[in-house]
XYZ file of C-alpha atoms in Angstrom:
120
model
C 63.755 0.450 -97.060
C 65.685 0.661 -93.805
C 69.401 1.416 -93.853
C 71.744 1.135 -90.899
C 75.034 2.994 -91.137
C 77.925 2.992 -88.686
C 80.752 5.483 -88.400
C 83.595 6.408 -86.093
C 85.988 3.508 -86.399
C 89.678 3.949 -87.006
C 93.192 3.443 -85.724
C 93.998 4.396 -82.144
C 96.825 3.714 -79.717
C 96.289 1.526 -76.706
C 94.788 3.566 -73.885
C 93.043 5.888 -76.300
C 89.377 6.466 -77.028
C 86.967 6.208 -79.918
C 83.260 6.890 -80.303
C 81.196 4.803 -82.657
C 77.891 5.998 -84.042
C 75.090 4.143 -85.762
C 71.944 5.571 -87.264
C 68.966 4.036 -88.981
C 67.057 5.695 -91.778
C 63.845 4.837 -93.564
C 60.241 4.562 -92.444
C 60.759 3.309 -88.892
C 57.872 2.884 -86.522
C 59.788 1.896 -83.409
C 63.130 0.526 -82.237
C 63.390 -1.972 -79.407
C 66.893 -2.986 -78.489
C 70.036 -1.504 -79.983
C 73.366 -3.240 -79.676
C 76.986 -3.344 -80.696
C 78.709 -6.569 -81.661
C 82.274 -7.158 -82.740
C 84.163 -9.783 -84.644
C 87.912 -10.244 -84.690
C 89.597 -12.370 -87.368
C 88.897 -16.082 -87.009
C 86.554 -15.558 -84.076
C 82.792 -15.579 -83.678
C 80.816 -12.362 -83.535
C 80.252 -11.408 -79.897
C 77.958 -9.013 -78.088
C 79.764 -5.951 -76.766
C 76.871 -3.969 -75.319
C 73.134 -3.548 -75.687
C 70.533 -1.028 -74.589
C 66.759 -1.264 -74.392
C 64.369 1.465 -75.410
C 64.060 2.455 -71.757
C 67.814 2.631 -71.311
C 68.678 -0.620 -69.559
C 72.144 -1.743 -70.564
C 74.144 -4.962 -70.724
C 77.906 -5.157 -71.255
C 80.348 -7.928 -72.015
C 82.605 -8.526 -69.030
C 85.638 -7.611 -71.116
C 84.425 -4.028 -71.675
C 82.699 -3.204 -68.402
C 83.957 0.047 -66.960
C 85.592 1.072 -70.240
C 82.768 1.216 -72.801
C 79.470 3.079 -72.568
C 76.484 2.521 -74.822
C 73.841 5.208 -75.258
C 70.973 5.948 -77.608
C 69.013 8.844 -79.021
C 65.513 7.644 -79.822
C 64.627 10.845 -81.649
C 67.502 10.276 -84.061
C 67.165 6.473 -84.299
C 70.792 6.367 -83.241
C 73.020 4.409 -80.899
C 76.528 5.226 -79.770
C 79.442 3.375 -78.219
C 82.002 5.386 -76.286
C 85.141 3.311 -75.968
C 87.804 4.384 -73.485
C 91.038 2.788 -72.303
C 91.194 0.750 -75.476
C 93.246 -2.428 -75.485
C 94.890 -4.395 -78.263
C 92.251 -7.092 -77.837
C 89.506 -4.599 -78.699
C 90.674 -4.692 -82.305
C 87.773 -5.971 -84.421
C 85.072 -5.019 -86.861
C 82.219 -3.502 -84.880
C 78.654 -4.002 -86.029
C 75.509 -2.182 -85.045
C 72.363 -4.271 -84.550
C 68.907 -2.780 -84.271
C 65.690 -4.624 -83.504
C 63.194 -2.357 -85.154
C 59.748 -2.140 -86.656
C 59.878 -0.952 -90.219
C 56.617 0.256 -91.696
C 54.695 -2.629 -93.195
C 57.191 -5.255 -92.037
C 56.972 -5.745 -88.297
C 59.932 -6.170 -85.957
C 63.145 -7.617 -87.317
C 66.902 -7.364 -86.795
C 68.900 -5.017 -88.986
C 72.677 -4.908 -89.192
C 75.105 -2.230 -90.256
C 77.982 -2.884 -92.625
C 80.580 -2.795 -89.857
C 83.330 -0.370 -88.950
C 86.933 -1.359 -88.295
C 88.526 -0.509 -84.961
C 92.256 -1.124 -84.736
C 94.169 -0.598 -81.503
C 97.944 -0.362 -81.817
C 100.666 -0.652 -79.202
């Protein structure tokens, strides 16, 4: 059974930095795309950043130049470095992995979410 676990959230002042981590465990054959989403209260979940297996990245306009997504294929892990944090970055951040679990084929797996709170 595949598990996806995020870590690294917390409380930070505006202008500060945080680094989120996400790792998958289990019998994993391959991982395609890896992504971070976020959801603030009473809003829809939105894509923050994604990265393909080859390293191509996509960012939401609101985080371009401030956030950096990276991955470590050997560790089945994805990271989100968040700099120059703003109040509006406050949300629960979710990791999403499109991966091939042994015996199951490709499917999307989500982490449980990690809270990021930016204070003034």
